[in-house]
Coordinates of C-alpha atoms in Angstrom, one line a residue:
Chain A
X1 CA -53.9 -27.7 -6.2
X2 CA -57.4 -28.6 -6.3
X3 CA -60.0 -27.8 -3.7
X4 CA -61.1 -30.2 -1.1
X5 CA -64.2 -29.3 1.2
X6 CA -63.4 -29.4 4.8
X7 CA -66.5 -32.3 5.5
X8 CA -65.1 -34.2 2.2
X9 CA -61.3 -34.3 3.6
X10 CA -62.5 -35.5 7.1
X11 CA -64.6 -38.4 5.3
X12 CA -61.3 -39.4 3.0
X13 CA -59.0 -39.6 6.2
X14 CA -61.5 -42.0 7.4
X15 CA -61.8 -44.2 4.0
X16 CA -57.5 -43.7 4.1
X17 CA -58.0 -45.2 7.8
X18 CA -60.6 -47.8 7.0
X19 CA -58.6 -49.0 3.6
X20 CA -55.8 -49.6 5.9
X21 CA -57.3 -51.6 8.8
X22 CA -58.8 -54.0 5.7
X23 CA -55.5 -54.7 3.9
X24 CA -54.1 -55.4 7.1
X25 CA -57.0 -57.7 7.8
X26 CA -56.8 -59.3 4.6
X27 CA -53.3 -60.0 4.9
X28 CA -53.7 -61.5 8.1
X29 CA -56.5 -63.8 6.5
X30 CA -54.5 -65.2 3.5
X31 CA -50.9 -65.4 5.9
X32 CA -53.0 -67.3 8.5
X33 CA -49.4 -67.1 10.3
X34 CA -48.3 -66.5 13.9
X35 CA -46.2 -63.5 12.8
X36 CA -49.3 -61.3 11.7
X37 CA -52.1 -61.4 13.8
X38 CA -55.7 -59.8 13.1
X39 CA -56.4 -56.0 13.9
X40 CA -59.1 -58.0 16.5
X41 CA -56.2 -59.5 18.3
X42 CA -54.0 -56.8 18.8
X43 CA -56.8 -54.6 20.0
X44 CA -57.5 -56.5 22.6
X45 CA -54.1 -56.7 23.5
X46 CA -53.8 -53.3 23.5
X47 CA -57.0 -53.4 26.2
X48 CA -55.9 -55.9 28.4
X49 CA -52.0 -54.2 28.3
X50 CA -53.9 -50.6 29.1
X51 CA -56.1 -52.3 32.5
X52 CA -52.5 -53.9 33.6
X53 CA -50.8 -50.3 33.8
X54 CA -47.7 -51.8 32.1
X55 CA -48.2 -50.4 29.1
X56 CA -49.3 -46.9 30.4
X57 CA -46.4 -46.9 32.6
X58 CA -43.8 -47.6 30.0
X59 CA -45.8 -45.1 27.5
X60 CA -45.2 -42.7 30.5
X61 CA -41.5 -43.1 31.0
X62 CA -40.8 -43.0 27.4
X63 CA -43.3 -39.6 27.0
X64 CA -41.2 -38.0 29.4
X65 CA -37.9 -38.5 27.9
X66 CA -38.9 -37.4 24.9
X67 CA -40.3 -34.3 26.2
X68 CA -37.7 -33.3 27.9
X69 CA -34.6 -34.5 25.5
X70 CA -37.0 -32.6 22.8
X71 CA -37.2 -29.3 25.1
X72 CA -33.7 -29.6 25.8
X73 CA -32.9 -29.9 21.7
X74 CA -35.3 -26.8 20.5
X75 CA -33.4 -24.7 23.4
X76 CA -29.7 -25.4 22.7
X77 CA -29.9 -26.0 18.7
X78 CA -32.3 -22.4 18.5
X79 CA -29.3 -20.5 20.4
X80 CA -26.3 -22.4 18.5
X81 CA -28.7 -21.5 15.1
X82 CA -29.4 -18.4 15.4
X83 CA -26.0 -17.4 16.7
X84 CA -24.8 -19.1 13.3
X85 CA -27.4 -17.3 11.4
X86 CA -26.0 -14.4 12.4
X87 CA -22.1 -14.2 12.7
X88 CA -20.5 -15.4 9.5
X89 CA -17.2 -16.4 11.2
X90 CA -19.0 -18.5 14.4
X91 CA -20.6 -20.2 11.1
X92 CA -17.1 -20.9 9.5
X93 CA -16.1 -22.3 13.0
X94 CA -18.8 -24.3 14.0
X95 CA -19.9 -25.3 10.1
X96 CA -17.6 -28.1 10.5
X97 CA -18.8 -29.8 13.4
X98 CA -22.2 -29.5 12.2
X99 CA -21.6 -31.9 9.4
X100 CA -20.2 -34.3 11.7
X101 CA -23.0 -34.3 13.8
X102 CA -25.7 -34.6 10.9
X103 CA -23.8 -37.6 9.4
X104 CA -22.9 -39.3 12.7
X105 CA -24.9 -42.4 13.1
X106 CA -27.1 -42.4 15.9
X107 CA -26.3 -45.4 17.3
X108 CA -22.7 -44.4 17.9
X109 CA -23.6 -40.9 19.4
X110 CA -25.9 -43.4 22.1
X111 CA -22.9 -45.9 22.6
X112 CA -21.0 -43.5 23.1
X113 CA -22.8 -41.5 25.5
X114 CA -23.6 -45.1 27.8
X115 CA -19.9 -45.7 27.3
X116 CA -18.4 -42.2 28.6
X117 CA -21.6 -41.2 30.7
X118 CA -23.0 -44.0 32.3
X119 CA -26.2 -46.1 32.2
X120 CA -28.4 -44.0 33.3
X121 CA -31.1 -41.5 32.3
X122 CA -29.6 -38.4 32.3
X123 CA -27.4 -40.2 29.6
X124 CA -30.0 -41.6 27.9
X125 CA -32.0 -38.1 27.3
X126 CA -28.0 -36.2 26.2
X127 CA -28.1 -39.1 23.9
X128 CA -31.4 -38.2 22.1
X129 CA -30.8 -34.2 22.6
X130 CA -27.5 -34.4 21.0
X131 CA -28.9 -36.4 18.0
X132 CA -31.3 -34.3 17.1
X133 CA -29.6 -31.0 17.9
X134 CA -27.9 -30.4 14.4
X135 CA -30.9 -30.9 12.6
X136 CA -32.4 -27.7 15.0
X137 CA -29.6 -25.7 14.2
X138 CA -29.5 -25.9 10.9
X139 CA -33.4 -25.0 10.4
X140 CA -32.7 -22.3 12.6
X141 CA -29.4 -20.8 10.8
X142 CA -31.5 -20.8 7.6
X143 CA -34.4 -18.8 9.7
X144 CA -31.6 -16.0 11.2
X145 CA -30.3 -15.4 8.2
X146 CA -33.3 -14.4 6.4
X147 CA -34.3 -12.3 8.9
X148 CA -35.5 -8.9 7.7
X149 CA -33.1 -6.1 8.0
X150 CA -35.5 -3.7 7.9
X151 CA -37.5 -4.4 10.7
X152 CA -34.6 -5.1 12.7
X153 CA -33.9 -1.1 11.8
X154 CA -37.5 0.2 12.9
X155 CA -36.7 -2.0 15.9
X156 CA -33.4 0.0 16.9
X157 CA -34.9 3.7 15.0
X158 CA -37.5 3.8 17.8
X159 CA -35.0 2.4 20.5
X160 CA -36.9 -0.6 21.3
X161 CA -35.7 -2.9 24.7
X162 CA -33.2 -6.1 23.9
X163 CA -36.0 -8.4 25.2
X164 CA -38.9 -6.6 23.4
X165 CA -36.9 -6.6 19.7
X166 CA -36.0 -10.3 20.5
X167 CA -39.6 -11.3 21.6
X168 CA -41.4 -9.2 19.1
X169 CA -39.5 -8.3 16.1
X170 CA -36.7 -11.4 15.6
X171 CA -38.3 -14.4 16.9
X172 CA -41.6 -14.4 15.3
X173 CA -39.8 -14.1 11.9
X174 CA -38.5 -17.8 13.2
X175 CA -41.4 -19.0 13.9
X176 CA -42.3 -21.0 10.7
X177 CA -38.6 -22.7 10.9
X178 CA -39.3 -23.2 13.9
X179 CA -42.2 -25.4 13.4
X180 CA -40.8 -26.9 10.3
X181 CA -37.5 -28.0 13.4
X182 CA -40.1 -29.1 16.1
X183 CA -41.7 -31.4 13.4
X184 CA -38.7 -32.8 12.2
X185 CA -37.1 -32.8 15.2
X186 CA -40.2 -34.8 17.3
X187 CA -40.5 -37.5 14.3
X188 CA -36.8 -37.6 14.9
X189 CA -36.8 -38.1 18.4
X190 CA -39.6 -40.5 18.0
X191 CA -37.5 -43.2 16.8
X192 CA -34.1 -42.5 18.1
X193 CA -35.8 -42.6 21.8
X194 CA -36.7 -46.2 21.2
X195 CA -33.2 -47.3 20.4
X196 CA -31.6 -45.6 23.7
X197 CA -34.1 -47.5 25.6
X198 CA -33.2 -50.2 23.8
X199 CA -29.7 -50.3 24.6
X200 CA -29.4 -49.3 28.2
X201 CA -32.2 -48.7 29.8
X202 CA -34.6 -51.0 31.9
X203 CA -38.1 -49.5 31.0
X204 CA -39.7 -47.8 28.2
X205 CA -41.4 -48.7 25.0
X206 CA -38.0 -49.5 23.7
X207 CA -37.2 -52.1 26.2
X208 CA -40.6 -53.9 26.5
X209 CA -40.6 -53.9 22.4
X210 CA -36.7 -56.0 23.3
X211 CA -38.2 -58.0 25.5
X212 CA -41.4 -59.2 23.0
X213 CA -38.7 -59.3 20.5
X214 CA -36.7 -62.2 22.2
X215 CA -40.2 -63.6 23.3
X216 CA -41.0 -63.7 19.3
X217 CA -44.4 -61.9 21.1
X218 CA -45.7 -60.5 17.7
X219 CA -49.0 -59.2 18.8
X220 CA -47.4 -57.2 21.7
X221 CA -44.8 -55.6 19.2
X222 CA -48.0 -54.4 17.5
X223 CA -50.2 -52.9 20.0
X224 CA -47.2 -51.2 21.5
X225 CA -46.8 -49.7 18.0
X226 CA -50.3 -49.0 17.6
X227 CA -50.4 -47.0 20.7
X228 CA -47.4 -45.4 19.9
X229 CA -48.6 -44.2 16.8
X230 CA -51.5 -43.1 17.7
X231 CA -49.5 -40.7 20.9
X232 CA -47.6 -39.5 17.6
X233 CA -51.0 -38.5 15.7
X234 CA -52.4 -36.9 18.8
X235 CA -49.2 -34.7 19.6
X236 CA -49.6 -33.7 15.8
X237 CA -53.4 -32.7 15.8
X238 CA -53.3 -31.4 19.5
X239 CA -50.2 -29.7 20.3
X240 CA -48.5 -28.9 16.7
X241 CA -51.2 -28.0 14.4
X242 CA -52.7 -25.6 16.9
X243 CA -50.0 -24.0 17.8
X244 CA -48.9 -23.3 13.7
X245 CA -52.3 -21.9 13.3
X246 CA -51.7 -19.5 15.6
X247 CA -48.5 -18.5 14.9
X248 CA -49.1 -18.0 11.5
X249 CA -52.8 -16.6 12.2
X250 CA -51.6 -13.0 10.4
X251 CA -50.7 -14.9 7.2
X252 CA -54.5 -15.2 6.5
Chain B
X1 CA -32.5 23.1 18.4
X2 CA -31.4 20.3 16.1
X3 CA -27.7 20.6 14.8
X4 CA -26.2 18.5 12.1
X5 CA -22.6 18.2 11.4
X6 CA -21.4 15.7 9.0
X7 CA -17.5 16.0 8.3
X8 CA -17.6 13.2 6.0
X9 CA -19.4 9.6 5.9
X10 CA -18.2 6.7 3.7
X11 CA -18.6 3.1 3.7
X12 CA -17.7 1.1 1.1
X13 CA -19.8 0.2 -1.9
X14 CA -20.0 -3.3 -3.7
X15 CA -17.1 -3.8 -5.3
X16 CA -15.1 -2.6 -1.7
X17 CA -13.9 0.7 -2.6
X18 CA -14.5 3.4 -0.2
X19 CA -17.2 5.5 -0.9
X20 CA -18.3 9.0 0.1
X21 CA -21.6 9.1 0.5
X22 CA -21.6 13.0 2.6
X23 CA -18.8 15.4 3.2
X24 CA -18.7 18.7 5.2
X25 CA -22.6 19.2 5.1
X26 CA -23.7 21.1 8.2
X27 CA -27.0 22.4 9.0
X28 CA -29.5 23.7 12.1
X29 CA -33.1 23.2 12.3
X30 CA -35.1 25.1 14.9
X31 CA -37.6 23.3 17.2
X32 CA -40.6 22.9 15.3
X33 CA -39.7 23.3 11.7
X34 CA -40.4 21.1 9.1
X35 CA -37.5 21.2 7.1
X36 CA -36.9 19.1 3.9
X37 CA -34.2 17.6 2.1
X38 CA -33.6 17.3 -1.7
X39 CA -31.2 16.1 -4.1
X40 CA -30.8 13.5 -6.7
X41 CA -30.7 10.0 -6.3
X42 CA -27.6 9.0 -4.7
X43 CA -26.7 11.7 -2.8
X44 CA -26.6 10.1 0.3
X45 CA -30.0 11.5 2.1
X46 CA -30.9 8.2 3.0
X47 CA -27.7 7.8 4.8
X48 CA -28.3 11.4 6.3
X49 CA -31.1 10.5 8.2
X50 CA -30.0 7.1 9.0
X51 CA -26.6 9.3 10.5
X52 CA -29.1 11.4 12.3
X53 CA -31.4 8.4 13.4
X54 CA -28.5 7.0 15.2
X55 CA -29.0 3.8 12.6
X56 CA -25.2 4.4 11.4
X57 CA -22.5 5.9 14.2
X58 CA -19.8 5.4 11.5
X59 CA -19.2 9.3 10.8
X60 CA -17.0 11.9 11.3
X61 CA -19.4 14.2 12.7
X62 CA -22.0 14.3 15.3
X63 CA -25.8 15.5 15.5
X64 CA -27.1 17.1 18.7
X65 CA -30.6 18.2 20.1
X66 CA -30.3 20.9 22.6
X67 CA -26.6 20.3 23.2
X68 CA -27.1 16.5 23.6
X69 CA -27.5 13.2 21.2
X70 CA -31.2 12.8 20.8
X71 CA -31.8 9.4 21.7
X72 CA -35.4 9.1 22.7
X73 CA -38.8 10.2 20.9
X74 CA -37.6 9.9 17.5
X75 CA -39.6 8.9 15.2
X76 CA -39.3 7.4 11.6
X77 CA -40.2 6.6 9.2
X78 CA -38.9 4.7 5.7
X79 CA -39.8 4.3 2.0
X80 CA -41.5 1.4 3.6
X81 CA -44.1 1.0 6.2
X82 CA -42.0 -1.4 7.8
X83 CA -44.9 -2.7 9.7
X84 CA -44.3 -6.2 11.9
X85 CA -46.7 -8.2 9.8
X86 CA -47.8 -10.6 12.5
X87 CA -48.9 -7.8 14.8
X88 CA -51.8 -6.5 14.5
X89 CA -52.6 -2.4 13.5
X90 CA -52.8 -1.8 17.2
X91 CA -50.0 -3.9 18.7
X92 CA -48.0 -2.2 16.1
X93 CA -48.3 0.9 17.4
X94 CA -48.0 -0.7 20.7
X95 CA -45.0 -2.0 20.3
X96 CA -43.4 1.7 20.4
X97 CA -46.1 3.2 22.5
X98 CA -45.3 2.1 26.0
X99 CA -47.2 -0.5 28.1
X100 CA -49.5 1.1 30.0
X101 CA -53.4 1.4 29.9
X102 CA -52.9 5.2 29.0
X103 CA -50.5 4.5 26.9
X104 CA -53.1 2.3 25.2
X105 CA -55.9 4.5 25.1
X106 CA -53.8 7.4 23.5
X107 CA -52.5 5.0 20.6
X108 CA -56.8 3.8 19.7
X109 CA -57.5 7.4 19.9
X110 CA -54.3 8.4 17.3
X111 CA -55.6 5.4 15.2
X112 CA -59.2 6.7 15.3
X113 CA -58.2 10.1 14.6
X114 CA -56.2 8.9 11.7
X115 CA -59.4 6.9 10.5
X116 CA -58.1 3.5 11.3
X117 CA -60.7 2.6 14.3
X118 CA -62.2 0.1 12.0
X119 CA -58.6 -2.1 11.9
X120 CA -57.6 -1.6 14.9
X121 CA -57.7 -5.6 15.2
X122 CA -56.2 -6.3 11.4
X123 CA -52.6 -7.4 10.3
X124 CA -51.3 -5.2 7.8
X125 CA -50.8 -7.5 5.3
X126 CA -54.9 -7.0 4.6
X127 CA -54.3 -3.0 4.1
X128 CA -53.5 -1.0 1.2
X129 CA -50.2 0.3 0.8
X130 CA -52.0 3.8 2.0
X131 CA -53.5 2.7 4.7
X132 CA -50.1 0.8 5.9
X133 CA -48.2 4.0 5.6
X134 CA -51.2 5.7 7.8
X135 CA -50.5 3.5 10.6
X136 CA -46.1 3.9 10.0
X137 CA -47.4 7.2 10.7
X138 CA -49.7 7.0 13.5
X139 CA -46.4 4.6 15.1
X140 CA -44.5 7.7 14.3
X141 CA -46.1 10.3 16.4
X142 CA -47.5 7.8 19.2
X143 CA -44.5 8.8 21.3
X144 CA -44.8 12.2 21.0
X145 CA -41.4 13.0 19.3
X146 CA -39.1 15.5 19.8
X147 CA -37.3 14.5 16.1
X148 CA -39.3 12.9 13.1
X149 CA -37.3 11.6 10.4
X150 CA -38.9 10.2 7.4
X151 CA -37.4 9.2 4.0
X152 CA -39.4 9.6 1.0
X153 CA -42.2 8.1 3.5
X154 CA -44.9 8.4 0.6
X155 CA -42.9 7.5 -3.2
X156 CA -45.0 4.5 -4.8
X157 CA -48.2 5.8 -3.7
X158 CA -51.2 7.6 -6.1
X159 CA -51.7 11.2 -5.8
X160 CA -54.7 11.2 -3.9
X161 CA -53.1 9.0 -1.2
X162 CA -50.5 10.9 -1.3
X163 CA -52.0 14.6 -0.3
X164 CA -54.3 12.8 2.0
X165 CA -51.5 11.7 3.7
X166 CA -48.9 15.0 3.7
X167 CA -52.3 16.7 5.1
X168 CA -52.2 14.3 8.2
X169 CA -48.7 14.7 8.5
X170 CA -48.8 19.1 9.1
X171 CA -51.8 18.2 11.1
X172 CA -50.0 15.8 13.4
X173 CA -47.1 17.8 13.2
X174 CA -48.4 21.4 13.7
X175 CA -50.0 19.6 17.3
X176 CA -46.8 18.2 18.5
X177 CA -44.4 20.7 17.9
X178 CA -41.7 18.5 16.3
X179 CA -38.6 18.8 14.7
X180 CA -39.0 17.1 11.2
X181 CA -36.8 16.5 9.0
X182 CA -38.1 15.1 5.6
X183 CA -36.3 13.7 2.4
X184 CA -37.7 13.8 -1.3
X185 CA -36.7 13.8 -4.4
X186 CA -39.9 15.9 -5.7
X187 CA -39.4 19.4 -5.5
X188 CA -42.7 19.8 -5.0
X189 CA -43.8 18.0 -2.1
X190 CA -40.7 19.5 -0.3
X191 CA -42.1 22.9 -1.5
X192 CA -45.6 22.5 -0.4
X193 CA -44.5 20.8 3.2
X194 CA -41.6 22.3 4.0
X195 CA -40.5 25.5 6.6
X196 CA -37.8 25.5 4.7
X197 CA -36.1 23.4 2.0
X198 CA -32.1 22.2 1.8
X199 CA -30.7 21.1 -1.1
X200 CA -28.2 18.6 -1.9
X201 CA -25.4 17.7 -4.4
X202 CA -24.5 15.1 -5.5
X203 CA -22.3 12.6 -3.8
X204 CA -20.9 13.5 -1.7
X205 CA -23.8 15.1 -0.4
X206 CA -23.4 18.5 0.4
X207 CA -25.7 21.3 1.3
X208 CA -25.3 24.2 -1.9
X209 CA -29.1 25.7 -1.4
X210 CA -30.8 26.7 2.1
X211 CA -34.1 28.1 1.0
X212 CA -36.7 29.6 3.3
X213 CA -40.4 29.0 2.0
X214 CA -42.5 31.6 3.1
X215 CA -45.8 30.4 1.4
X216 CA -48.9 30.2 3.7
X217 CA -50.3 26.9 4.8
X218 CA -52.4 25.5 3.9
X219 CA -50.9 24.8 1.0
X220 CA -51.1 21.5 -1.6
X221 CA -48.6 20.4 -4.1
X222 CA -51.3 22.0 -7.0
X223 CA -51.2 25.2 -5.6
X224 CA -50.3 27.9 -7.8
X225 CA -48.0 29.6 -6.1
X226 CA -46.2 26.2 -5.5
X227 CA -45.9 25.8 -9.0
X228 CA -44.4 29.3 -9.5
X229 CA -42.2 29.0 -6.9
X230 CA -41.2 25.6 -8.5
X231 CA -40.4 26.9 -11.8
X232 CA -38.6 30.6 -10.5
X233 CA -36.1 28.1 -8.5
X234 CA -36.3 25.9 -12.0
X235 CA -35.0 28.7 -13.8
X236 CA -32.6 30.1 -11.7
X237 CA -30.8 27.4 -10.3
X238 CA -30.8 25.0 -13.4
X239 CA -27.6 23.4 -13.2
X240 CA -28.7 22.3 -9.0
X241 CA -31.6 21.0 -9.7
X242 CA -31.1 19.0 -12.3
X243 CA -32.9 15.7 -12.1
X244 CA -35.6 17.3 -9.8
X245 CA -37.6 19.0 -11.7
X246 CA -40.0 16.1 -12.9
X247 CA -41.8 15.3 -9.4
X248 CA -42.4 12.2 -10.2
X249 CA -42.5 9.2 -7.5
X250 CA -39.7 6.6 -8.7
X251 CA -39.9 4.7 -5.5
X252 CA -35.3 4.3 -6.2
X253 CA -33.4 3.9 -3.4
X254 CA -30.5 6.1 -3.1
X255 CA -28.8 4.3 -0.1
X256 CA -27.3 1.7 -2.0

């Protein structure tokens, strides 16, 4: 690896960025078509979408699915994991199912769910949690089982508390699989979030990119994308890179 | 008073047969004394303290501490510092210490004491191995323990290290008035640390040598009269100590 300068890196994200925003340009020049507009247009869609609340409101709706469908994932695929990780024969049992519900497609997990659950949006946030759940646990099984004996040892030598072993000793040493599931898991989410508000429900990004879609409304696709994209780029820099740093602060 | 009594421990080995690591070794040690434990690789002292830690309750036996099973203020420490590495010097020792603000204060001033005020605030992946087995040891005695067991808590480490660090442990142990009992495979540490010194067979591990060692502290592992006593016990006892005599540190691991 060679090194890169901290000032130098921020200025090639920007020419990355800029490069980008050209080429679409560009393309947009030489199509002169109604599919692709300019970068121009779909900014000022993006304004006039943000002063009608519509957009922020469907932005909203969708945020807090995935947040809590996400939540809801980390908590029950971490407890399946690690109980995995650490009994051989639960892993036998449950190894199985796991499989199935990696290679399952989401879209039948989702029509599924609508089907046997219901229209509604306690369905629609089982549908996401249980699509991304797998993935967790099987991060989360590789962290547990390569969880240092040792420590575990000093932990139980010096008669530390349940709570304070977990809290202290085991969990931290699942802290970088952790991050690597929460990544994985959000881009995950991301996109399956979409197509489950596609499908059954009445608001969200997902339905108002439906509803442009049968309107063949291009430049509304594209600013709803762009303002998706950049939530996904601020979660990343704001909440996940930040919270790595800190809980891998002692690796420095 | 500590009492040990160890009818037999197995477990089985790698390729599933049973294996006896200790059998019918039984031994005292009075509050206070430093006693240490010798015998070749293999012998199962590893798995003696680990029987004695409460680590392993698979024996026929039982260890007691004043008629009961110690389970509280015992300390230990292994071949390793076994430090969490993403706590810091201090919250390592907090982690054992307790949780209050006096329980705080007494674990900076061990750390001070122990010449570790400066990294209080470092993760011990920035120490030296020496200075990482300083704070095992400082996480030790934090709690004031009635029983100390450590396991060859300073192989792998250079001679100077070394004494500096057998000198803070008869300090810290002479002010606490604890039961220690200490495994090596060097004759001469256990000669120059111990009260008195037990040696073991090999597997299964049983005791065939209880010897009081009457030399005055302080003492160092170059004293002279260390050495003699070293080499008297070298030539009368040949066939026992076999394997011992060399002193060096090998860092093995005879809990397999």
């Amino acid at each position: 690896m060679n090194f890169v300068l901290p000032r130098e890196e921020a200025t090639l994200r920007v020419i990355s960025l800029l490069a980008f925003v050209a080429l679409w340009q560009f393309a947009a020049w030489s199509m002169q078509s109604q599919t692709l507009p300019t970068p121009a247009v779909i900014c000022t869609r993006v304004y006039e979408e943000l002063l009608s609340w519509v957009l922020p409101r469907h932005l909203g709706i969708t945020l807090g699915r995935v947040v809590i469908s996400f939540l809801l994932a980390m908590l029950i695929g971490t407890i399946i994991g690690v109980a995995m990780g650490r009994s051989r024969k639960l892993d036998l049992l449950l190894d199985g199912w796991l499989i199935l519900g990696l290679n399952i497609p989401a879209l039948v997990t989702i029509i599924l769910c609508y089907v046997w659950f219901g229209l509604n949006d306690a369905t629609a946030i089982l549908a996401v949690a249980i699509n991304k759940i797998p993935t967790v646990v099987v991060t989360v099984r590789e962290g547990a089982r390569a969880v240092d004996r040792d420590l575990l040892q000093v932990a139980k030598a010096y008669r530390l508390s349940f709570w304070t072993t977990l809290s202290r000793v085991f969990l931290p040493q699942l802290y970088p699989y952790f991050m690597v599931g929460a990544r994985s898991g959000l881009s995950l989410i991301w996109k399956i979030v979409l197509v489950v508000e596609l499908l059954g429900r009445s608001d969200g990004i997902g339905f108002q990119l439906n509803m442009f879609f049968q309107m063949f409304d291009i430049a509304g696709i594209l600013a709803y994308t762009l303002v998706f994209a950049a939530i996904v780029m601020l979660v990343e820099v704001a909440a996940l890179r930040p919270l790595e740093r800190r809980l891998t602060r002692w690796r420095n | 008073m500590l009492e040990v009594e160890i009818n037999r421990k197995s477990y089985p080995d790698r390729g599933g047969q049973v294996h006896i690591a200790l059998s019918g070794l039984s031994f005292r040690a009075r509050r206070g004394e430093l006693v240490c434990i010798v015998g070749p690789s293999g012998c199962g002292k590893s798995t003696l303290l680990n029987v004695v830690g409460g680590l392993d309750h698979d024996v026929d036996g039982g260890v007691t501490m004043g008629g009961v099973v110690p389970e509280h203020s015992i300390g230990f420490m292994f071949q390793e510092p076994r430090l969490m590495p993403w706590l810091t010097v201090l919250d390592n020792v907090m982690l054992v210490a307790g949780h209050t603000a006096d329980d705080r204060r007494r674990a900076r001033e061990l750390l001070t004491a122990m010449e570790l005020g400066d990294v209080l605030h470092a993760y011990p992946g920035s120490l030296s191995g020496g200075m990482q087995r300083r704070v095992a040891l400082a996480r030790a005695f934090v709690i004031d323990p009635v029983l100390l067991l450590m396991d060859e808590p300073f192989v792998s480490l250079d001679a100077p290290t070394a004494n500096r660090l057998r000198n803070m442990l008869i300090t810290l142990w002479q002010r606490c008035n604890t039961t220690v009992l200490f495994v090596t495979h060097d004759l001469r540490e256990a000669l120059s640390l111990g009260d008195r010194v037990c040696f073991l067979s090999g597997a299964p591990g049983q005791l065939v040598l209880d010897l009081p060692v009457k030399l005055p502290r302080p003492r160092s592992a170059d004293d002279p009269a260390v050495l003699a006593l070293q080499s008297e016990l070298l030539q009368e006892h040949p066939e026992l100590l076999a394997g011992l005599a060399s002193g060096k540190d090998t860092g093995e691991n005879d809990n397999a």
